[in-house]
mmCIF file of C-alpha atoms (C1' of nucleotides) and ligand atoms in Angstrom:
data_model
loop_
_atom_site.group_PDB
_atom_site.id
_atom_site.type_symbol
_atom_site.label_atom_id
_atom_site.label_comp_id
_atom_site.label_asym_id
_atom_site.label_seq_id
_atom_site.Cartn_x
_atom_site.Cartn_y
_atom_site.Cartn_z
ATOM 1 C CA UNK A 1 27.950 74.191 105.324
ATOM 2 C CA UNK A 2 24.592 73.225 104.867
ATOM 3 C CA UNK A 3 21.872 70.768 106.840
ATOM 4 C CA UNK A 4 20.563 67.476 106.702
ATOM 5 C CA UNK A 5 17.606 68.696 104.458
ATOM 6 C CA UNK A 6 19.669 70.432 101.959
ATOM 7 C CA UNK A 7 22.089 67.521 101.807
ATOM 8 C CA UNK A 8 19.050 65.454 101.440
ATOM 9 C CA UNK A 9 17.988 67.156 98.596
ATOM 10 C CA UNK A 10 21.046 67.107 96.129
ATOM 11 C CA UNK A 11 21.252 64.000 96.896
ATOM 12 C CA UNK A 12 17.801 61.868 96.192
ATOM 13 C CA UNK A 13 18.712 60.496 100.105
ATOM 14 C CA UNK A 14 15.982 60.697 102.276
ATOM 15 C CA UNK A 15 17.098 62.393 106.003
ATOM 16 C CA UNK A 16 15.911 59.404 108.142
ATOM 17 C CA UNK A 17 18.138 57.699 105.433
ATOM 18 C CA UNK A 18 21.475 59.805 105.927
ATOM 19 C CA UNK A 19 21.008 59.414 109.350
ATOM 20 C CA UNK A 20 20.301 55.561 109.459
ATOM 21 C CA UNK A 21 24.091 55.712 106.864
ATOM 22 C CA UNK A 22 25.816 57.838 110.412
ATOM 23 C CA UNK A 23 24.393 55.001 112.926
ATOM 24 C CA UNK A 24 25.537 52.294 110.433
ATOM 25 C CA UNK A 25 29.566 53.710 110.346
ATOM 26 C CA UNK A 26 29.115 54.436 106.298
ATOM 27 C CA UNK A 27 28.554 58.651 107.064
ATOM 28 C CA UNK A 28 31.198 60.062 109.260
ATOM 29 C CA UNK A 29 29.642 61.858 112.361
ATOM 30 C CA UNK A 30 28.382 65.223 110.995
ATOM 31 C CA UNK A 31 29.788 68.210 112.853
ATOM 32 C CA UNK A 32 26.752 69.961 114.848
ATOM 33 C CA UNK A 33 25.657 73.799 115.432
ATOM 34 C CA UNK A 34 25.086 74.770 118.767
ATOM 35 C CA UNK A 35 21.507 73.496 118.966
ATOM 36 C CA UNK A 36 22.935 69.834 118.142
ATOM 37 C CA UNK A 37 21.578 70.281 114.299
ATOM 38 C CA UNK A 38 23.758 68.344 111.458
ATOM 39 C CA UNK A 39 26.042 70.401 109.372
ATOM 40 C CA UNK A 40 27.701 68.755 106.108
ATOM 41 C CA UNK A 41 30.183 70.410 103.845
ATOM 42 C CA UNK A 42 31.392 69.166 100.345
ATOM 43 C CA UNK A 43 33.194 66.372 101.663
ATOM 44 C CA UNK A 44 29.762 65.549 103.072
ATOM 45 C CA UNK A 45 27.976 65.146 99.880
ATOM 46 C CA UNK A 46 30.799 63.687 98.008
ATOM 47 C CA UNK A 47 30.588 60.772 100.607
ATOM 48 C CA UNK A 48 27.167 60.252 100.164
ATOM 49 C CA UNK A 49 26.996 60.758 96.316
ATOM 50 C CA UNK A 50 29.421 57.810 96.951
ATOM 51 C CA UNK A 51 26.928 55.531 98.955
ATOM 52 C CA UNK A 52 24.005 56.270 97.053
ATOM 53 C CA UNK A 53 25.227 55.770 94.034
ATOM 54 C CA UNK A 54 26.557 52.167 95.316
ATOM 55 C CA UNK A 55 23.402 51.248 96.740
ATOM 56 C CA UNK A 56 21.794 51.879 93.268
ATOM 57 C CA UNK A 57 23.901 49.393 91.915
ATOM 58 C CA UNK A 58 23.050 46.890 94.820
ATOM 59 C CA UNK A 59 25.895 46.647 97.239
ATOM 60 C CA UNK A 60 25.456 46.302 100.665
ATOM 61 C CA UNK A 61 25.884 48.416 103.310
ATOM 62 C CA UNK A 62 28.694 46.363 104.584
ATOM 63 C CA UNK A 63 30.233 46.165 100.740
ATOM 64 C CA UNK A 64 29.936 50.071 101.084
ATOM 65 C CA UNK A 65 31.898 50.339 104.216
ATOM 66 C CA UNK A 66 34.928 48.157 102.880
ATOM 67 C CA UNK A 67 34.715 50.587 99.726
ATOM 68 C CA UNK A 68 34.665 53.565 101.674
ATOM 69 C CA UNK A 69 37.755 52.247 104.328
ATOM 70 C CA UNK A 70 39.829 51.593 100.991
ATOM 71 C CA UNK A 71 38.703 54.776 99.176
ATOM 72 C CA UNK A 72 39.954 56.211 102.410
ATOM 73 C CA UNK A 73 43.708 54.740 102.035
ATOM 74 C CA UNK A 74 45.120 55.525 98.465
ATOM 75 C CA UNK A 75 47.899 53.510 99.246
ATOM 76 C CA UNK A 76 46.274 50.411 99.893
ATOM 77 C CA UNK A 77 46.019 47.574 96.948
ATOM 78 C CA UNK A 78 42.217 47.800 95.344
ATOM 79 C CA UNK A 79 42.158 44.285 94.833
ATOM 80 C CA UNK A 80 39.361 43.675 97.556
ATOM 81 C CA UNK A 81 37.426 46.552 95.823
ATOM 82 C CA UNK A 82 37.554 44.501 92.401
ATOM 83 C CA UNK A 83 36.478 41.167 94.243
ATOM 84 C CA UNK A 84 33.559 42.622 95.724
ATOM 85 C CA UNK A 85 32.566 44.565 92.377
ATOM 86 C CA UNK A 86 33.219 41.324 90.619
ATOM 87 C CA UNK A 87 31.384 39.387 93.386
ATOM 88 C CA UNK A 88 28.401 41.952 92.984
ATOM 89 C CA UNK A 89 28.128 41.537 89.467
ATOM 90 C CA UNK A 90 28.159 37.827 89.837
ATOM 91 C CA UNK A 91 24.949 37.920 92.270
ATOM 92 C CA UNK A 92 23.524 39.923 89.788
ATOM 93 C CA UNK A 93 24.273 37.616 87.341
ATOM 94 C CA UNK A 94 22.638 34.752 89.558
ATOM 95 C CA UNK A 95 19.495 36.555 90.296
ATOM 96 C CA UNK A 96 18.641 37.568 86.616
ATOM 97 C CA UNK A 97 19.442 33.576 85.925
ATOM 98 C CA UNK A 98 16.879 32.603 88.266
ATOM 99 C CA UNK A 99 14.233 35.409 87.546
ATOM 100 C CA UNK A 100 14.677 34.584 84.008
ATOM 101 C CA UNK A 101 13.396 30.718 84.632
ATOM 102 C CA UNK A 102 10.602 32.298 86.735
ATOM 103 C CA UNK A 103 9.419 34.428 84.576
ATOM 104 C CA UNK A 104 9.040 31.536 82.001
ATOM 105 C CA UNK A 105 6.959 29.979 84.450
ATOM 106 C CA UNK A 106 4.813 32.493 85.490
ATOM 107 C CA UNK A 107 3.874 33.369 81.864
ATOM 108 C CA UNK A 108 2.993 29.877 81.021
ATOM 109 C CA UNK A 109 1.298 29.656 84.431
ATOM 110 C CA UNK A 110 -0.575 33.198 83.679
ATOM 111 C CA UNK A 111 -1.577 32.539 80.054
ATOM 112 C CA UNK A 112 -3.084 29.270 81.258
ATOM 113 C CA UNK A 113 -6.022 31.279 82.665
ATOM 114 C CA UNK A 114 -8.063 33.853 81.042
ATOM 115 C CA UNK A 115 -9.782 34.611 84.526
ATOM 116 C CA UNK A 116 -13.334 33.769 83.541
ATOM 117 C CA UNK A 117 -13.911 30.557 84.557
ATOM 118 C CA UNK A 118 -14.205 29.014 88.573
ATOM 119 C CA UNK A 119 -11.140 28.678 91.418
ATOM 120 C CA UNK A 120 -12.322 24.896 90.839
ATOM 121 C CA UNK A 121 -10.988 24.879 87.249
ATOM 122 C CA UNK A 122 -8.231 27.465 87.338
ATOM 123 C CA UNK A 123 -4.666 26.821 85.964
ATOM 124 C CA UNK A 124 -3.124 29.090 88.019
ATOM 125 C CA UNK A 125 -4.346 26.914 91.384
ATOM 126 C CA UNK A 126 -3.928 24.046 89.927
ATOM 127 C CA UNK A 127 0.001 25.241 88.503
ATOM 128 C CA UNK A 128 0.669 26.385 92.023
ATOM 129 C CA UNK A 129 -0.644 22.737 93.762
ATOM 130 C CA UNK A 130 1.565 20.537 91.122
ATOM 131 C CA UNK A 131 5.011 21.442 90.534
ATOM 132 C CA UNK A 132 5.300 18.321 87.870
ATOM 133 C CA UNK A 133 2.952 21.104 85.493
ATOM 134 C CA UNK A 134 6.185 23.059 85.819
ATOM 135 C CA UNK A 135 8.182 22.814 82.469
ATOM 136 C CA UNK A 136 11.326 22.953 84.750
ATOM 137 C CA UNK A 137 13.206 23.247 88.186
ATOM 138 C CA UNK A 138 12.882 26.847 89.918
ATOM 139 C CA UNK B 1 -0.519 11.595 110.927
ATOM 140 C CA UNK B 2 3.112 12.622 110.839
ATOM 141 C CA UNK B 3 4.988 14.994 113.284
ATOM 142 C CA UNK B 4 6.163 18.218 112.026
ATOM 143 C CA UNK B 5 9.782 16.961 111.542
ATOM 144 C CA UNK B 6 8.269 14.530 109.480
ATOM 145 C CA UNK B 7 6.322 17.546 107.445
ATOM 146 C CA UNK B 8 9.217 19.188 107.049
ATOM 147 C CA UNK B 9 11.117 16.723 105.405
ATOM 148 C CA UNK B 10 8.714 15.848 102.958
ATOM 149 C CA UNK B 11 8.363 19.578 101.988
ATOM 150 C CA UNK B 12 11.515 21.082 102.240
ATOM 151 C CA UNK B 13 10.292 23.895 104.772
ATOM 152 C CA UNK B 14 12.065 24.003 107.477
ATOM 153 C CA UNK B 15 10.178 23.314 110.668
ATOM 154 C CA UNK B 16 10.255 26.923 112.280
ATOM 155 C CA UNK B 17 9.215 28.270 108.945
ATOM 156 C CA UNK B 18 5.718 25.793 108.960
ATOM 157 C CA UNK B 19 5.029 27.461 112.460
ATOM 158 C CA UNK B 20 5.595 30.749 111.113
ATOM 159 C CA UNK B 21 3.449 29.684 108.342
ATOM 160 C CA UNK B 22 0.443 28.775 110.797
ATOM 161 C CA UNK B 23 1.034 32.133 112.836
ATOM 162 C CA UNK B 24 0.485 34.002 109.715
ATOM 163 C CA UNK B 25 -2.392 32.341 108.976
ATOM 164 C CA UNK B 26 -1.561 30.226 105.962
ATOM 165 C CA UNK B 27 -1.367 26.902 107.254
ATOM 166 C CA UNK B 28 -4.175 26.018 109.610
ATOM 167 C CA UNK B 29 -3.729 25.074 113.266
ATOM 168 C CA UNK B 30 -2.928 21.629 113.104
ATOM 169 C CA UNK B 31 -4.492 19.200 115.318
ATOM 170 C CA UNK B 32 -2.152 17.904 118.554
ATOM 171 C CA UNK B 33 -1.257 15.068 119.987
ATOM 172 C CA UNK B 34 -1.730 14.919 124.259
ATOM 173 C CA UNK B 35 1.586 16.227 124.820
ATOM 174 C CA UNK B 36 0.733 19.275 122.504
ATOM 175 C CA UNK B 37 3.316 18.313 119.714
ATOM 176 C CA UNK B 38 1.843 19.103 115.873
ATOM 177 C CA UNK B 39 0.336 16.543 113.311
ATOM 178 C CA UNK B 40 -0.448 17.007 110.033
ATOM 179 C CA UNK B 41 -2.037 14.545 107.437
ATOM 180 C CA UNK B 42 -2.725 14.563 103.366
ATOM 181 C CA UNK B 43 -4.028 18.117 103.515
ATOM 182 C CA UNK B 44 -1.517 19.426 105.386
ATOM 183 C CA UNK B 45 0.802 18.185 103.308
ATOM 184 C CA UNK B 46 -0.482 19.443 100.344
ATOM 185 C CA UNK B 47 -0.895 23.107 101.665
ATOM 186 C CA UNK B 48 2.699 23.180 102.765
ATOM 187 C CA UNK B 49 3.456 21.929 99.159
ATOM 188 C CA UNK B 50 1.160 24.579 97.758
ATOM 189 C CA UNK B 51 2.785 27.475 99.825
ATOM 190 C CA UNK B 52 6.448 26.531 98.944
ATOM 191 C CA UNK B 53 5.761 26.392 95.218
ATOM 192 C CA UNK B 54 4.094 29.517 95.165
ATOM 193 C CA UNK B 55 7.252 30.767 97.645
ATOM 194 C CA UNK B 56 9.347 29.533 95.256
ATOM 195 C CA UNK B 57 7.821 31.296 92.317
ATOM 196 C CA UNK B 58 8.066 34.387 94.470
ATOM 197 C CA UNK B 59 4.465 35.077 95.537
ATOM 198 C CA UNK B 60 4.306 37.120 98.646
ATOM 199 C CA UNK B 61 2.596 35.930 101.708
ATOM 200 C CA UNK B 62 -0.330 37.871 101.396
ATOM 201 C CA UNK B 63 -0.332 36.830 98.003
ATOM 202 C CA UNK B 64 -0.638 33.453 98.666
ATOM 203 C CA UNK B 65 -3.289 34.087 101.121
ATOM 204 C CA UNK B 66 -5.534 35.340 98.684
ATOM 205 C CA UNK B 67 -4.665 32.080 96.368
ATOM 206 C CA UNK B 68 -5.587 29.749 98.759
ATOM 207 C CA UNK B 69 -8.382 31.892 100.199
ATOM 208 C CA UNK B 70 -9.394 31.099 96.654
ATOM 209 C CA UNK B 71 -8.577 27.768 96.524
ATOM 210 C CA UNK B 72 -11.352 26.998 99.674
ATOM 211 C CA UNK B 73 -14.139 27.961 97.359
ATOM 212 C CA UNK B 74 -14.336 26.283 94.442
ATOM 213 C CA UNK B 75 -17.453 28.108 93.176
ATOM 214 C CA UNK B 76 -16.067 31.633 92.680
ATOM 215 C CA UNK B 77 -14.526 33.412 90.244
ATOM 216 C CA UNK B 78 -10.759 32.967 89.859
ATOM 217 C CA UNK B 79 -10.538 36.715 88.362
ATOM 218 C CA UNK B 80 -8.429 37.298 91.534
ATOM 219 C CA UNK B 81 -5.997 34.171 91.150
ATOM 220 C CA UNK B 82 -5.410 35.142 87.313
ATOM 221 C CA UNK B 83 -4.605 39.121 88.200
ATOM 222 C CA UNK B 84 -2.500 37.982 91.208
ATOM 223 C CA UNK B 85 -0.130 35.817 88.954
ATOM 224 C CA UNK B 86 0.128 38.387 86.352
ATOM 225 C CA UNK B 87 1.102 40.683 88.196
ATOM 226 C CA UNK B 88 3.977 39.108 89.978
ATOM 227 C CA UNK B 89 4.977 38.100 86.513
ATOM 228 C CA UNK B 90 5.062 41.979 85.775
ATOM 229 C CA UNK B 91 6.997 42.214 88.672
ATOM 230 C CA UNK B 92 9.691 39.456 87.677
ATOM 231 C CA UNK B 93 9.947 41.363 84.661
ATOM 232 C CA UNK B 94 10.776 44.839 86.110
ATOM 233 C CA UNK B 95 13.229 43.298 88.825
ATOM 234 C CA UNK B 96 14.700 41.964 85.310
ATOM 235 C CA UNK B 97 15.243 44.788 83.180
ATOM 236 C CA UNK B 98 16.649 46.754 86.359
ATOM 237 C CA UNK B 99 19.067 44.224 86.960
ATOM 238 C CA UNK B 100 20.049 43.830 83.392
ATOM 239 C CA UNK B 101 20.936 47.590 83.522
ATOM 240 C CA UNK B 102 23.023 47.211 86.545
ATOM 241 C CA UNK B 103 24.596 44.095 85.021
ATOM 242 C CA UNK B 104 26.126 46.557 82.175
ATOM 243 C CA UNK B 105 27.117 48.652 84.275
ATOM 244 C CA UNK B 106 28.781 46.288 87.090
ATOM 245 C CA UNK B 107 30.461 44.496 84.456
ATOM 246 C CA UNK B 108 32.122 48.061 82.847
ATOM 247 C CA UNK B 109 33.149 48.668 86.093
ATOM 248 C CA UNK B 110 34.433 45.221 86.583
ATOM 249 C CA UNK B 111 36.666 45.630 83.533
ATOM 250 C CA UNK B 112 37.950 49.037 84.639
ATOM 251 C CA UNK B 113 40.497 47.597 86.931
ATOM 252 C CA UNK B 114 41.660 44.360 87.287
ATOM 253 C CA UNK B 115 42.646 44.721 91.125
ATOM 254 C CA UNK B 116 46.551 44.866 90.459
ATOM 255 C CA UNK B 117 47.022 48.696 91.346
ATOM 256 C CA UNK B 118 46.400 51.132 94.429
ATOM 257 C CA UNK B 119 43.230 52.294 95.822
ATOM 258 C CA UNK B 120 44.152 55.822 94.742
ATOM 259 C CA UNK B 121 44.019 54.841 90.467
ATOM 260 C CA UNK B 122 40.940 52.332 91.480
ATOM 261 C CA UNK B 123 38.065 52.439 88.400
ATOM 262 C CA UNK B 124 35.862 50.164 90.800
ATOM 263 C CA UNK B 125 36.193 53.198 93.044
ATOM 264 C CA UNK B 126 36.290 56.217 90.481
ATOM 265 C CA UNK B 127 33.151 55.163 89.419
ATOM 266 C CA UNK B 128 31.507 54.550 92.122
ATOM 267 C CA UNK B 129 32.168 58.025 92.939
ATOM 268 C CA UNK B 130 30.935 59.244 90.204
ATOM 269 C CA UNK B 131 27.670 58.462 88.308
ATOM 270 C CA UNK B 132 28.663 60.353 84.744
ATOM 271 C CA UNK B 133 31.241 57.555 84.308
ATOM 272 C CA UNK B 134 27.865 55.283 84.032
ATOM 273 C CA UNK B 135 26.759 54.685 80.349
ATOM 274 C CA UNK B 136 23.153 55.066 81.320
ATOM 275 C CA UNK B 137 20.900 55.596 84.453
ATOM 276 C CA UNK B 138 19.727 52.807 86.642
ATOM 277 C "C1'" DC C 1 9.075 88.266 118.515
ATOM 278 C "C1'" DT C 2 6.301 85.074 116.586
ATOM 279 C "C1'" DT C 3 5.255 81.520 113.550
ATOM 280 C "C1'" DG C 4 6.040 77.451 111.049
ATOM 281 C "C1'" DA C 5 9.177 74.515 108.955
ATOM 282 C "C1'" DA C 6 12.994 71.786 109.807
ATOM 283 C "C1'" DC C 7 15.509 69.342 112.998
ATOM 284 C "C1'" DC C 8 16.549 66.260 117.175
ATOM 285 C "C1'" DT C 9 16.296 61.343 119.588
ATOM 286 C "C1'" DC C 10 14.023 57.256 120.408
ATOM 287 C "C1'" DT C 11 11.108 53.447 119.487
ATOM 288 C "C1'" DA C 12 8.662 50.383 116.622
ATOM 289 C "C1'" DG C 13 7.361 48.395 112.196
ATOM 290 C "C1'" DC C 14 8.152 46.277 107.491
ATOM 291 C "C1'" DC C 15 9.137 41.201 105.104
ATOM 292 C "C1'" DA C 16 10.019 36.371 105.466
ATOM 293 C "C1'" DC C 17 12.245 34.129 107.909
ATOM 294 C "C1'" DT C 18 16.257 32.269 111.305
ATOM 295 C "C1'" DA C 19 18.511 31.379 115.751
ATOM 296 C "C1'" DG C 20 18.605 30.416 120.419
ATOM 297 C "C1'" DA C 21 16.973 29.549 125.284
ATOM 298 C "C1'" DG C 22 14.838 26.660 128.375
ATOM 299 C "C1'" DA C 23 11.348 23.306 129.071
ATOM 300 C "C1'" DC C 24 8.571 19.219 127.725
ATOM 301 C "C1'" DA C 25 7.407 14.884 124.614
ATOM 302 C "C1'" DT C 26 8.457 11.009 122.065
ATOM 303 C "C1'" DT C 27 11.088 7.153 120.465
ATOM 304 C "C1'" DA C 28 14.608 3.536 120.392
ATOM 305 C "C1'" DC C 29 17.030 0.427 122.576
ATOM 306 C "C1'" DA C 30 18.906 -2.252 126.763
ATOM 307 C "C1'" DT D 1 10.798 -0.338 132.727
ATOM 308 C "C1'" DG D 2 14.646 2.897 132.588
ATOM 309 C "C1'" DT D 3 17.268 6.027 130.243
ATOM 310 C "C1'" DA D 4 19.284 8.647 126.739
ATOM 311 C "C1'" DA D 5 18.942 10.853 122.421
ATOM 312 C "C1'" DT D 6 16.312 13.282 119.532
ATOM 313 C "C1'" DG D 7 12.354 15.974 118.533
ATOM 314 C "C1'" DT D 8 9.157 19.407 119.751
ATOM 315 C "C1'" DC D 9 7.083 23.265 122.395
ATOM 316 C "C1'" DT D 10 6.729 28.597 123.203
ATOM 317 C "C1'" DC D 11 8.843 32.845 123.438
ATOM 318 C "C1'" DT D 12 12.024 36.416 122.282
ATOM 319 C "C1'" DA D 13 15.245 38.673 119.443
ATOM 320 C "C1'" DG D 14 17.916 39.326 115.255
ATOM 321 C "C1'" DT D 15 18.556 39.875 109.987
ATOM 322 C "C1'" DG D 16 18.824 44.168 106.030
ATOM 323 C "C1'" DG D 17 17.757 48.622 104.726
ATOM 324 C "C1'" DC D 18 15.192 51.386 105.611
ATOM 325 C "C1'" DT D 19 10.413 54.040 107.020
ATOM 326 C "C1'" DA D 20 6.960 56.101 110.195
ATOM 327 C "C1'" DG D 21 5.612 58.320 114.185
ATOM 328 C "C1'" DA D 22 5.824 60.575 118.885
ATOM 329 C "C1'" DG D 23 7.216 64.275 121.452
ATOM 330 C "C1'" DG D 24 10.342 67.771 121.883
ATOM 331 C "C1'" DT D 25 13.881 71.577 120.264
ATOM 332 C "C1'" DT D 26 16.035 74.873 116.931
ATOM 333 C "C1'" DC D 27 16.271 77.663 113.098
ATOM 334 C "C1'" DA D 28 15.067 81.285 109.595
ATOM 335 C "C1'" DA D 29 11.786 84.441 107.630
ATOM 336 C "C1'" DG D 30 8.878 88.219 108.231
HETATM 337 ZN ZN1 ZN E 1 -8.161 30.965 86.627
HETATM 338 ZN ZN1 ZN E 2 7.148 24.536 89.769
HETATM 339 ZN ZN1 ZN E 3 41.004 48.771 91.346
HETATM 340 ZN ZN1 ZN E 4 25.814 55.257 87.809
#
DNA sequence: CTTGAACCTCTAGCCACTAGAGACATTACA
DNA sequence: TGTAATGTCTCTAGTGGCTAGAGGTTCAAG
């Protein structure tokens, strides 16, 4: 049994954090010593292992819960955990898509101004005022 | 002189977000009719117009304060203008190459199952659980 | 037994909006 | 001119995923 610190600690979660997880349903309510303090166990840490390593790969909190419920029922069919992997990796998908066109964007905007000259003559105002300077939609 | 509806059509900003906007400090108060209702004209327009590109292209608020802060005085230096674009292009970039890792990995974990078995064999879940199954850190 | 670190709860703040309540203004049409 | 529909006003609160701080209590080491 160890405390909120410690569990913080091997796991890279913050405490604030692991508490914020216990309010939000995703960590089950920790057992407490006689002064009210926290105490996890292995099952503790496993669980959170679990959610941070999720929330590095971007799912939501509410994502995480469904996870967790099904992780908690071996029985159960995994097909809603594949739809919302497959549903994650399609946002990511989406969101490198339209970083990607930005990115062409800002470098043409950016290399249009070496930063010497006036705000009067600048690319980079005049790119932001006139989206037709844009090489494409964004 | 058109109303804020009017604005808002023409821009594509929805009409709560243009009063955010003028809270914030990025559009200016706009003049009022007797019965206290918003108009804008030409410049207003083009300041909304300014803001959403920029908003589009992912510049932060603040950002974008600075830019048109800019913008109002033709005479200085547009040093600022240049390092604020390049450096949300640096930013585009990272948010890229982290989501390009998670991509590989979402999509290996995708794979792993294809939904038709129990929660108990799940990859989708096996690997959430556990991080070494990862080909790389993200 | 004392000190100091860690812990507790609660509230508020971050960003860039979005939604809703309840009241007032404007516009179109009869 | 009357009226009804639509638009607008301000204000407050909610979103997601935390983070920071206040003010108090508990634990562990020496
Ligand atoms: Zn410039
Ligand atoms: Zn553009
Ligand atoms: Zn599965
Ligand atoms: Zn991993």
């Amino acid at each position: 049994m160890f405390s909120i610190g410690e569990l913080s600690k091997r796991t890279n979660v913050k405490v604030p954090t692991i508490r914020y997880y216990e309010v939000m349903g995703l960590m089950p309510e920790a057992e407490r010593t006689s002064g009210n303090q926290r105490r996890y166990d292995k099952a503790g840490l496993e669980r959170l292992s679990f959610i941070r390593h999720a929330r590095d790969l971007g799912f939501s909190i509410e994502a995480i819960s469904s996870l967790i419920e099904l992780q908690e029922h071996p029985d159960r069919s995994c097909e809603a955990a594949t739809k919302i992997a497959t549903s994650q990796l399609e946002g990511v998908r989406t969101k490198i898509k339209r970083l990607r066109t930005l990115e062409k964007e800002l470098s043409r905007i950016s290399k249009g101004c070496d930063g010497e000259g006036v705000s009067e003559d600048c690319y980079v105002l005049a790119s932001l005022a006139d989206h037709n300077l844009c090489d494409r939609e964004h």
